[in-house]
């Protein structure tokens, strides 16, 4: 008898749950999209790697830093005028897409390569490229490996679920080089195994190799091969079907680029508001109503630059000459200086 | 006398049956809700539920391939490779080494020899009381990756050689990933089996020992002919659990880079974004593993039970 009573007791609970799930889905369908969720939470949930210095890493002071982190800070600054209204979630390569699909994170800013299949079948929507990268291979100096061909029948450490894993397979197939992949889920274990000597080489994006090399026991004993075997445009992503939310992330990233182009920095952003240049006035929101179109305030770009700086400031702070990585800007230079960064007009 | 029949809502049997119906009904509602919720969410993301992706090209390489496999093969083929890799570990682990290690150290726990008894005690306590993941990483990093580099590998008796590249016998090669996983599982599960065996042996009444000895049997024979066969009745049911654990724990291979089914499935789901489909496949696979082991062990269990005459 008690059995049936128990079932009857939980019935209302289940029905309530059912009602809840129906309700919440309605909200997401009718009201605009994720923008509202983030606004009402008054906090951004940002998925990062947390394992790659220069991109996203927790420092000894317990604070996150890196280019990927600054993208999140820029979005939070645009929305709340507060670059710290963020909760960071560390995601590994395997978890990241599910986290976006299920709405666990609002934005995935985690050195993720923009690919066609991720754009179509994984349910992601990418914002503009934040860092143009390419995949490379790191080997030990003593190994006498000078090119991909020298890696014949050698073991190569790689992280699973990355484009690196597939690019490596492609390249080796193209050149008919047999090799032995040793594949791990955890980036720390991938590099630890390489450091132990199990693998003759380790492959990842060039910037990630430069960054992780600084963590190896003897960084100077390792050399990154010149051959770049793929192009890896790293971009933040949001879940598909959130047009407005994607627009916000998109234009915040463009704002970083545009500010550099217009010569606006975190130092001079206040003075710049007084200029006569209509382009700058529109950008900073002292004229026109561009921000409203995004559901933000008109000075959203000014907030971004005030708190985070322009692209050059972000880059220099995280990867530039003053950091231990000292990575040349290369492709990540403004189009006017021979790079690939270009922002559509703020108009 | 017909008035004696209680009203239907006070009938015990009525409620028993109705409760079943309600339970099934509620379960059906729950599944429907979850299913439609899933579909709606997938639709919102522009993803369609289905297993077509299995025919696509996998385009990733696998380190250990017991059957031929290249990156141009399909995801199905890749998953087969993973499945066979899992079975290799599970079968080698279960049917050979774990049982031997477990029974040996279980009996050793009851040995009259102080040294043997205590070595076994230390082994069992250390391996039972530390997490398996930690043990796997220990075997991998502290044992197998501490072997000499490939260039200066160590050869023993001319036919077995050790290096960071694994263990080589003339006819077979064991990678460090496979070896670490296998040893990790064997010694971890073996420690639990040792305790089960010890408990089983101790459950045999003392009179049986005494009776066997009074017949003039030597201690070894007492164990083999009289005590152990009776202990098996107690040992086999919990032993089944340990075999199931070993099989399921083999999925920790992912931590040390051994490409088992869980590992390959992870890569597949990550590349295709098909989390739900891949998880369903994985659940089905492990369920099949578990049920097969259960059936075999139940048959075995039946053979050792006392047959009443």
XYZ file of C-alpha atoms in Angstrom:
656
model
C 0.000 0.000 0.000
C 2.735 2.481 0.900
C 4.227 1.967 -2.518
C 1.248 3.408 -4.318
C 1.017 6.241 -1.822
C 4.609 7.101 -2.556
C 3.992 7.224 -6.267
C 0.932 9.407 -5.795
C 2.997 11.695 -3.612
C 5.644 12.303 -6.217
C 3.153 12.762 -9.061
C 2.595 16.478 -8.350
C 6.342 16.927 -8.219
C 6.782 15.410 -11.658
C 3.923 17.428 -13.069
C 5.444 20.601 -11.628
C 8.729 19.765 -13.253
C 6.900 19.235 -16.513
C 5.194 22.580 -16.191
C 8.517 24.252 -15.481
C 10.235 22.800 -18.495
C 7.342 23.873 -20.714
C 7.441 27.366 -19.331
C 11.145 27.934 -19.632
C 11.222 26.765 -23.221
C 8.462 29.207 -24.027
C 10.471 32.083 -22.686
C 13.447 31.175 -24.824
C 11.252 30.953 -27.897
C 9.247 34.109 -27.584
C 11.476 36.641 -25.849
C 14.487 37.679 -27.870
C 17.183 35.308 -26.622
C 20.134 34.752 -24.350
C 20.724 38.492 -23.988
C 17.835 38.661 -21.525
C 19.079 35.690 -19.553
C 22.481 37.305 -19.130
C 21.013 40.707 -18.335
C 18.701 39.400 -15.659
C 21.501 37.331 -14.156
C 23.675 40.453 -14.119
C 26.636 38.220 -14.782
C 28.252 36.591 -17.787
C 29.141 32.902 -17.721
C 32.196 32.424 -19.825
C 33.703 29.082 -20.882
C 37.492 29.191 -21.114
C 40.320 26.687 -21.174
C 42.141 27.954 -18.107
C 45.183 25.886 -19.093
C 46.881 28.036 -21.723
C 48.874 31.020 -20.461
C 48.367 34.079 -22.654
C 44.918 32.870 -23.701
C 43.246 31.891 -20.465
C 45.061 31.051 -17.300
C 44.615 31.478 -13.573
C 47.528 33.409 -12.145
C 49.099 33.054 -8.710
C 46.767 35.842 -7.533
C 43.794 33.657 -8.460
C 42.779 35.935 -11.329
C 42.093 34.883 -14.867
C 44.047 36.523 -17.645
C 44.664 36.091 -21.360
C 43.247 37.121 -24.711
C 40.261 34.770 -24.440
C 39.548 36.070 -20.964
C 39.736 39.683 -22.154
C 37.114 38.973 -24.801
C 34.757 37.921 -22.006
C 35.733 40.947 -19.951
C 34.963 43.148 -22.959
C 31.477 41.636 -23.309
C 30.822 42.068 -19.583
C 32.097 45.655 -19.769
C 29.775 46.418 -22.697
C 26.775 44.985 -20.880
C 27.289 45.923 -17.262
C 30.063 48.540 -17.350
C 31.888 46.035 -15.150
C 34.601 43.801 -16.605
C 34.449 41.567 -13.540
C 30.793 40.561 -13.741
C 31.875 37.173 -15.024
C 31.852 33.634 -13.790
C 34.537 31.615 -15.538
C 34.122 27.925 -16.272
C 37.122 25.842 -17.215
C 36.243 23.515 -20.075
C 38.415 20.926 -21.734
C 38.353 20.353 -25.467
C 35.740 17.643 -25.122
C 33.335 19.482 -22.859
C 33.292 22.808 -24.625
C 30.634 22.286 -27.300
C 28.177 20.502 -25.027
C 28.560 23.356 -22.569
C 27.427 25.800 -25.255
C 24.680 23.530 -26.615
C 23.118 23.055 -23.212
C 23.387 26.705 -22.245
C 25.850 25.985 -19.456
C 27.952 28.914 -20.682
C 26.804 32.089 -22.447
C 29.930 32.380 -24.490
C 32.736 30.010 -25.373
C 35.992 31.905 -25.503
C 38.472 29.128 -25.570
C 41.003 29.188 -28.433
C 38.484 27.314 -30.548
C 39.046 26.973 -34.283
C 36.209 28.161 -36.470
C 35.367 25.343 -38.876
C 32.503 24.701 -41.244
C 31.214 21.608 -39.471
C 31.252 23.320 -36.088
C 29.280 26.145 -37.669
C 26.704 23.749 -39.089
C 26.360 20.464 -37.239
C 27.548 21.299 -33.732
C 25.008 24.056 -33.205
C 27.480 26.884 -32.795
C 27.530 30.420 -34.090
C 30.962 31.998 -34.301
C 31.879 35.600 -33.629
C 34.782 37.218 -35.503
C 38.259 35.777 -35.265
C 40.185 36.970 -32.237
C 43.471 35.297 -33.047
C 44.766 33.918 -36.338
C 46.857 30.859 -35.623
C 48.322 27.826 -37.335
C 49.212 24.357 -36.140
C 52.827 23.372 -35.608
C 54.893 20.618 -34.024
C 57.334 20.905 -31.143
C 60.264 18.494 -30.797
C 63.340 18.138 -28.615
C 66.461 19.857 -29.938
C 68.513 16.708 -29.414
C 66.153 14.621 -31.547
C 67.511 15.876 -34.907
C 63.984 16.175 -36.222
C 63.933 19.097 -38.639
C 60.716 18.584 -40.596
C 57.534 16.556 -40.713
C 59.259 13.917 -42.839
C 61.683 13.199 -39.994
C 58.722 12.163 -37.832
C 58.247 8.934 -39.768
C 57.278 6.109 -37.362
C 57.723 8.441 -34.402
C 55.227 8.947 -31.614
C 53.426 12.297 -31.593
C 51.437 13.491 -28.583
C 48.184 15.273 -29.355
C 45.052 16.309 -27.541
C 41.792 14.638 -28.465
C 38.808 16.456 -29.874
C 40.921 19.240 -31.299
C 41.304 20.232 -34.905
C 44.989 19.480 -34.289
C 44.192 15.778 -34.114
C 42.468 15.837 -37.507
C 44.968 18.170 -39.191
C 47.824 15.943 -38.141
C 46.058 12.912 -39.626
C 45.409 14.870 -42.851
C 48.947 16.135 -43.240
C 50.563 12.790 -42.557
C 48.165 11.092 -44.958
C 48.937 13.680 -47.640
C 52.653 13.009 -47.309
C 52.242 9.268 -46.688
C 54.184 9.455 -43.456
C 53.280 6.747 -40.965
C 53.370 7.876 -37.343
C 52.032 6.855 -33.974
C 49.523 9.181 -32.350
C 49.466 9.147 -28.556
C 46.261 10.918 -27.697
C 45.094 12.396 -24.389
C 42.061 14.203 -23.187
C 43.880 16.432 -20.736
C 46.198 19.091 -22.107
C 48.446 18.910 -19.023
C 48.892 15.155 -19.422
C 49.536 15.606 -23.153
C 52.471 17.891 -22.462
C 53.646 15.943 -19.403
C 53.836 12.784 -21.510
C 55.837 14.647 -24.128
C 58.118 15.991 -21.401
C 58.660 12.460 -20.049
C 59.937 11.458 -23.475
C 57.178 9.085 -24.515
C 56.553 11.193 -27.621
C 59.114 12.522 -30.069
C 56.884 15.438 -30.893
C 53.816 17.231 -29.627
C 51.393 19.125 -31.819
C 48.986 21.988 -31.134
C 48.372 25.516 -32.342
C 51.613 27.451 -32.660
C 50.604 29.954 -30.005
C 49.636 27.152 -27.621
C 53.025 25.492 -28.152
C 54.841 28.771 -27.469
C 52.730 29.211 -24.367
C 53.018 25.653 -23.049
C 56.751 25.546 -23.769
C 57.264 28.080 -20.995
C 55.813 25.491 -18.590
C 58.138 22.657 -19.638
C 61.001 21.663 -17.324
C 63.622 22.996 -19.779
C 61.904 25.268 -22.318
C 65.123 26.003 -24.208
C 65.609 22.316 -25.041
C 62.509 22.296 -27.198
C 62.097 23.736 -30.640
C 58.969 24.425 -32.688
C 59.282 23.288 -36.304
C 58.882 26.009 -38.934
C 56.298 24.075 -40.915
C 52.813 25.370 -40.163
C 50.411 22.614 -41.152
C 47.054 24.362 -41.002
C 45.271 27.656 -40.579
C 43.489 28.006 -37.281
C 41.242 31.021 -36.942
C 40.417 31.099 -33.228
C 37.098 32.692 -32.450
C 34.567 32.937 -29.644
C 31.274 31.150 -30.167
C 27.709 31.177 -28.867
C 24.790 28.781 -29.288
C 22.919 28.899 -32.560
C 19.569 30.608 -32.672
C 20.492 33.581 -30.496
C 20.868 36.261 -33.144
C 20.901 39.234 -30.832
C 23.295 37.644 -28.394
C 25.638 36.699 -31.203
C 25.462 40.281 -32.501
C 26.609 41.581 -29.131
C 29.615 39.267 -28.995
C 30.377 39.961 -32.644
C 30.370 43.752 -32.328
C 32.240 43.771 -29.046
C 35.083 41.906 -30.776
C 34.887 44.335 -33.707
C 34.945 47.223 -31.257
C 38.386 46.097 -30.042
C 39.705 46.161 -33.605
C 37.924 49.360 -34.580
C 39.282 51.190 -31.552
C 42.832 50.348 -32.535
C 42.100 51.522 -36.043
C 40.682 54.815 -34.756
C 43.574 55.250 -32.348
C 41.384 55.033 -29.264
C 42.994 53.482 -26.189
C 41.937 52.966 -22.606
C 44.073 56.032 -21.790
C 42.577 58.498 -24.263
C 39.003 57.234 -24.566
C 37.661 60.040 -22.361
C 39.283 62.825 -24.397
C 38.362 61.198 -27.676
C 34.688 61.654 -26.850
C 35.178 65.386 -27.408
C 36.536 65.022 -30.927
C 34.795 66.312 -34.035
C 35.305 63.110 -35.997
C 31.795 61.724 -36.637
C 33.199 58.234 -37.016
C 34.645 58.334 -33.505
C 31.545 60.009 -32.101
C 29.327 57.278 -33.455
C 31.734 54.625 -32.181
C 31.825 56.041 -28.674
C 28.083 56.627 -28.638
C 28.115 60.427 -28.205
C 26.244 60.587 -31.479
C 23.675 58.237 -32.982
C 22.127 55.189 -31.373
C 24.165 52.212 -32.539
C 24.143 50.525 -29.121
C 20.363 50.405 -28.975
C 20.326 48.152 -31.999
C 22.117 45.586 -29.873
C 19.916 46.148 -26.869
C 22.813 47.838 -25.078
C 23.618 51.411 -24.141
C 24.977 53.639 -26.904
C 28.352 53.968 -25.222
C 28.945 50.184 -25.110
C 32.134 50.471 -27.163
C 33.440 53.240 -24.920
C 32.847 50.968 -21.913
C 34.776 48.173 -23.579
C 37.762 50.364 -24.368
C 37.712 52.037 -20.952
C 37.896 48.730 -19.095
C 39.732 46.419 -21.445
C 41.559 48.599 -23.982
C 41.751 48.176 -27.736
C 43.018 45.080 -29.557
C 46.635 46.210 -29.473
C 46.478 46.772 -25.725
C 44.852 43.362 -25.209
C 47.442 41.661 -27.396
C 50.447 43.393 -25.853
C 49.244 42.731 -22.343
C 48.844 38.993 -22.948
C 51.228 37.922 -25.703
C 53.305 40.959 -26.643
C 56.998 41.808 -26.191
C 56.639 42.522 -22.474
C 55.341 39.030 -21.779
C 57.412 35.865 -21.630
C 55.875 34.708 -24.922
C 56.971 37.708 -26.978
C 54.834 36.603 -29.905
C 55.075 38.822 -33.015
C 51.686 40.099 -34.145
C 52.083 38.738 -37.664
C 48.669 38.012 -39.149
C 47.079 39.482 -36.055
C 47.967 42.992 -37.159
C 45.472 45.531 -38.507
C 44.742 45.202 -42.223
C 46.312 48.634 -42.732
C 49.576 47.263 -41.375
C 49.594 44.095 -43.425
C 47.570 41.889 -41.088
C 44.137 40.298 -41.299
C 42.203 42.330 -38.719
C 39.429 44.372 -40.224
C 36.246 45.707 -38.721
C 33.074 46.453 -40.689
C 31.892 50.051 -40.237
C 30.219 51.173 -37.011
C 27.392 52.904 -38.772
C -22.769 -12.806 2.557
C -22.007 -10.727 -0.604
C -21.803 -7.651 1.642
C -18.521 -9.001 3.017
C -16.641 -8.018 -0.110
C -14.815 -4.757 0.608
C -15.206 -1.803 -1.761
C -12.731 -1.886 -4.624
C -10.536 0.966 -3.304
C -9.859 -1.052 -0.183
C -8.798 -4.069 -2.158
C -5.106 -4.765 -1.819
C -4.781 -6.371 -5.241
C -6.561 -3.521 -6.982
C -4.042 -1.041 -5.651
C -1.129 -3.273 -6.491
C -2.134 -3.408 -10.130
C -3.199 0.224 -10.317
C 0.067 1.368 -8.815
C 1.922 -0.457 -11.555
C -0.180 1.277 -14.176
C 0.343 4.670 -12.610
C 4.072 4.067 -12.423
C 4.270 3.078 -16.073
C 2.099 6.027 -17.050
C 4.227 8.506 -15.134
C 7.414 7.026 -16.518
C 6.000 7.347 -20.024
C 5.082 10.981 -19.392
C 8.539 11.702 -18.054
C 10.254 10.093 -21.037
C 7.973 11.958 -23.438
C 8.704 15.262 -21.751
C 12.437 14.670 -21.775
C 12.333 13.497 -25.369
C 10.343 16.466 -26.643
C 12.492 18.812 -24.598
C 15.593 17.293 -26.175
C 14.101 17.561 -29.637
C 13.078 21.153 -29.135
C 16.504 22.100 -27.878
C 18.249 20.289 -30.707
C 15.934 21.924 -33.207
C 16.762 25.318 -31.780
C 20.430 24.569 -32.356
C 19.692 23.309 -35.861
C 20.742 19.742 -35.086
C 18.762 16.695 -36.093
C 18.756 13.544 -33.991
C 20.033 10.501 -35.882
C 22.846 8.052 -36.382
C 23.794 9.017 -39.951
C 27.036 10.553 -38.707
C 28.371 7.029 -38.107
C 28.890 6.662 -41.856
C 31.002 9.804 -42.080
C 34.758 9.757 -42.359
C 36.396 9.750 -38.938
C 39.526 11.635 -40.051
C 41.461 11.003 -36.854
C 44.161 8.437 -36.210
C 44.165 5.826 -33.466
C 47.352 4.732 -31.763
C 46.500 1.046 -31.290
C 44.555 -0.698 -34.012
C 43.969 -4.440 -33.556
C 42.023 -4.428 -36.837
C 43.106 -2.402 -39.856
C 42.059 1.184 -39.555
C 43.002 4.409 -41.302
C 41.857 7.970 -40.821
C 39.729 7.706 -43.961
C 37.535 4.995 -42.427
C 34.124 5.709 -40.929
C 33.248 6.496 -37.344
C 31.684 3.037 -37.150
C 35.032 1.448 -37.939
C 36.764 3.685 -35.401
C 34.265 2.650 -32.745
C 34.894 -1.006 -33.579
C 38.592 -0.460 -32.988
C 37.759 1.064 -29.620
C 35.423 -1.796 -28.758
C 38.053 -4.434 -29.500
C 40.630 -2.471 -27.529
C 38.250 -2.440 -24.562
C 37.617 -6.165 -24.865
C 41.353 -6.859 -25.021
C 41.848 -5.207 -21.658
C 38.723 -6.626 -20.077
C 39.317 -10.202 -21.162
C 43.032 -10.234 -20.375
C 42.235 -8.539 -17.076
C 39.341 -10.725 -15.989
C 40.008 -14.189 -17.207
C 43.656 -14.231 -16.539
C 45.528 -12.042 -14.294
C 43.017 -10.503 -11.936
C 41.624 -13.852 -10.898
C 45.097 -15.285 -10.373
C 46.337 -12.250 -8.440
C 43.152 -12.110 -6.387
C 43.008 -15.783 -5.428
C 46.726 -16.017 -4.730
C 46.809 -13.011 -2.453
C 43.493 -13.954 -0.855
C 44.864 -17.335 0.145
C 48.172 -15.759 1.102
C 46.331 -13.532 3.581
C 45.557 -16.720 5.554
C 48.998 -18.238 5.201
C 50.869 -19.529 8.259
C 53.977 -17.801 6.956
C 54.347 -14.369 8.594
C 56.130 -12.761 5.615
C 53.699 -14.034 2.973
C 50.715 -13.056 5.112
C 51.920 -9.520 5.681
C 53.097 -8.835 2.158
C 49.628 -9.754 1.032
C 48.100 -7.562 3.744
C 50.131 -4.527 2.671
C 49.310 -5.091 -0.983
C 45.591 -5.382 -0.350
C 45.396 -2.360 1.914
C 47.398 -0.059 -0.355
C 45.543 -0.947 -3.517
C 42.080 -0.989 -2.003
C 42.477 2.358 -0.331
C 43.786 4.574 -3.102
C 41.785 5.764 -6.108
C 42.156 3.808 -9.328
C 42.759 6.939 -11.382
C 45.745 7.779 -9.204
C 47.052 4.240 -9.591
C 46.714 4.384 -13.364
C 48.644 7.638 -13.551
C 51.235 6.106 -11.234
C 51.713 3.047 -13.429
C 51.854 5.207 -16.522
C 54.153 8.022 -15.430
C 56.156 6.493 -12.593
C 56.581 3.019 -14.022
C 56.240 2.783 -17.787
C 57.431 6.240 -18.766
C 60.446 5.826 -16.472
C 61.734 3.024 -18.634
C 64.844 3.877 -20.651
C 64.527 5.743 -23.929
C 63.937 3.710 -27.099
C 67.576 4.176 -28.185
C 68.982 2.425 -25.128
C 66.319 -0.143 -24.405
C 67.021 -2.916 -21.949
C 66.956 -6.494 -23.146
C 66.453 -9.437 -20.812
C 67.436 -12.952 -21.828
C 67.502 -11.779 -25.417
C 63.803 -12.000 -26.039
C 62.049 -9.476 -23.805
C 62.918 -5.790 -23.990
C 61.764 -2.693 -22.108
C 61.725 0.916 -23.252
C 59.505 4.002 -23.127
C 57.969 2.573 -26.240
C 56.586 -0.323 -24.236
C 57.391 -3.960 -23.662
C 58.441 -6.104 -26.608
C 58.275 -9.856 -26.823
C 59.279 -11.560 -30.061
C 55.682 -12.132 -31.052
C 53.876 -9.220 -29.454
C 54.268 -5.560 -28.473
C 52.644 -3.964 -25.426
C 52.358 -0.190 -25.529
C 52.924 1.720 -22.283
C 49.304 2.886 -22.357
C 47.925 -0.651 -22.637
C 50.350 -2.043 -20.056
C 49.638 0.706 -17.533
C 45.887 0.267 -17.886
C 46.057 -3.512 -17.659
C 48.350 -3.593 -14.633
C 46.393 -0.817 -12.952
C 43.121 -2.691 -13.322
C 44.611 -6.060 -12.366
C 46.180 -4.923 -9.123
C 43.292 -2.683 -8.128
C 40.576 -5.260 -8.776
C 42.843 -8.078 -7.538
C 42.988 -6.465 -4.091
C 39.216 -6.517 -3.818
C 39.032 -10.086 -5.039
C 41.637 -11.046 -2.439
C 39.304 -9.853 0.294
C 36.379 -11.701 -1.244
C 38.417 -14.913 -1.417
C 39.598 -14.499 2.164
C 36.044 -13.946 3.349
C 34.852 -16.952 1.364
C 37.475 -19.249 2.819
C 36.830 -18.060 6.353
C 33.135 -18.717 5.915
C 33.785 -22.450 5.562
C 33.151 -24.010 8.984
C 36.226 -24.987 10.926
C 34.915 -28.521 11.204
C 35.496 -28.991 7.502
C 39.216 -28.216 7.937
C 39.469 -30.531 10.879
C 37.567 -33.289 9.153
C 39.730 -33.027 6.057
C 42.932 -33.041 8.104
C 41.801 -35.989 10.154
C 41.516 -37.907 6.910
C 45.233 -37.329 6.538
C 45.132 -34.704 3.786
C 48.040 -32.290 3.524
C 47.222 -28.557 4.002
C 47.450 -27.853 0.258
C 45.024 -30.631 -0.518
C 42.671 -29.581 2.277
C 42.413 -26.192 0.604
C 42.107 -27.524 -2.925
C 39.749 -30.432 -2.389
C 37.629 -29.514 0.594
C 37.675 -25.846 1.602
C 37.994 -23.919 -1.656
C 35.144 -25.679 -3.513
C 32.837 -24.835 -0.621
C 34.153 -21.265 -0.422
C 33.330 -20.757 -4.103
C 29.648 -20.669 -3.251
C 30.257 -17.538 -1.228
C 32.906 -16.107 -3.516
C 31.247 -16.129 -6.924
C 28.394 -13.610 -6.470
C 30.609 -10.748 -5.206
C 33.288 -11.796 -7.683
C 30.808 -11.046 -10.462
C 30.542 -7.483 -9.193
C 34.288 -7.115 -9.301
C 34.422 -8.335 -12.895
C 31.730 -5.812 -13.792
C 33.694 -3.097 -12.025
C 36.852 -3.999 -13.872
C 35.106 -3.809 -17.217
C 33.493 -0.483 -16.453
C 36.643 0.934 -14.866
C 38.516 0.221 -18.077
C 36.902 3.431 -19.354
C 39.449 5.327 -17.229
C 41.809 4.483 -20.093
C 41.018 7.932 -21.392
C 43.231 9.444 -18.690
C 46.346 7.708 -19.935
C 45.687 7.774 -23.648
C 44.694 4.177 -24.334
C 42.131 4.217 -27.176
C 39.309 2.118 -25.717
C 35.656 2.411 -26.719
C 34.967 5.265 -24.323
C 37.937 7.159 -25.666
C 37.006 6.737 -29.335
C 33.389 7.567 -28.576
C 34.494 10.768 -26.820
C 36.463 11.863 -29.827
C 33.551 10.984 -32.089
C 31.057 12.946 -30.068
C 33.393 15.871 -29.810
C 33.971 16.081 -33.529
C 30.379 15.546 -34.538
C 28.633 17.236 -31.626
C 26.380 14.168 -31.331
C 26.462 13.937 -27.554
C 23.115 12.202 -27.082
C 23.549 9.611 -29.815
C 27.075 8.712 -28.768
C 26.075 8.450 -25.103
C 23.252 6.091 -26.066
C 25.699 3.912 -27.992
C 28.105 3.893 -25.061
C 25.396 2.966 -22.595
C 24.298 0.146 -24.846
C 27.856 -1.125 -25.153
C 28.584 -1.159 -21.434
C 25.182 -2.657 -20.718
C 25.965 -5.488 -23.126
C 29.361 -6.034 -21.477
C 27.772 -6.155 -18.053
C 24.886 -8.426 -18.943
C 27.175 -10.877 -20.733
C 29.469 -11.136 -17.738
C 26.477 -11.529 -15.422
C 25.007 -14.345 -17.483
C 28.279 -16.258 -17.656
C 28.908 -15.823 -13.947
C 25.373 -16.859 -13.047
C 25.792 -20.054 -15.038
C 29.070 -20.679 -13.255
C 27.428 -19.934 -9.933
C 24.783 -22.565 -10.581
C 27.430 -25.248 -11.078
C 29.068 -24.667 -7.700
C 25.931 -24.513 -5.579
C 25.096 -27.548 -3.470
C 22.653 -29.747 -5.326
C 19.985 -30.985 -2.962
C 19.223 -34.630 -3.218
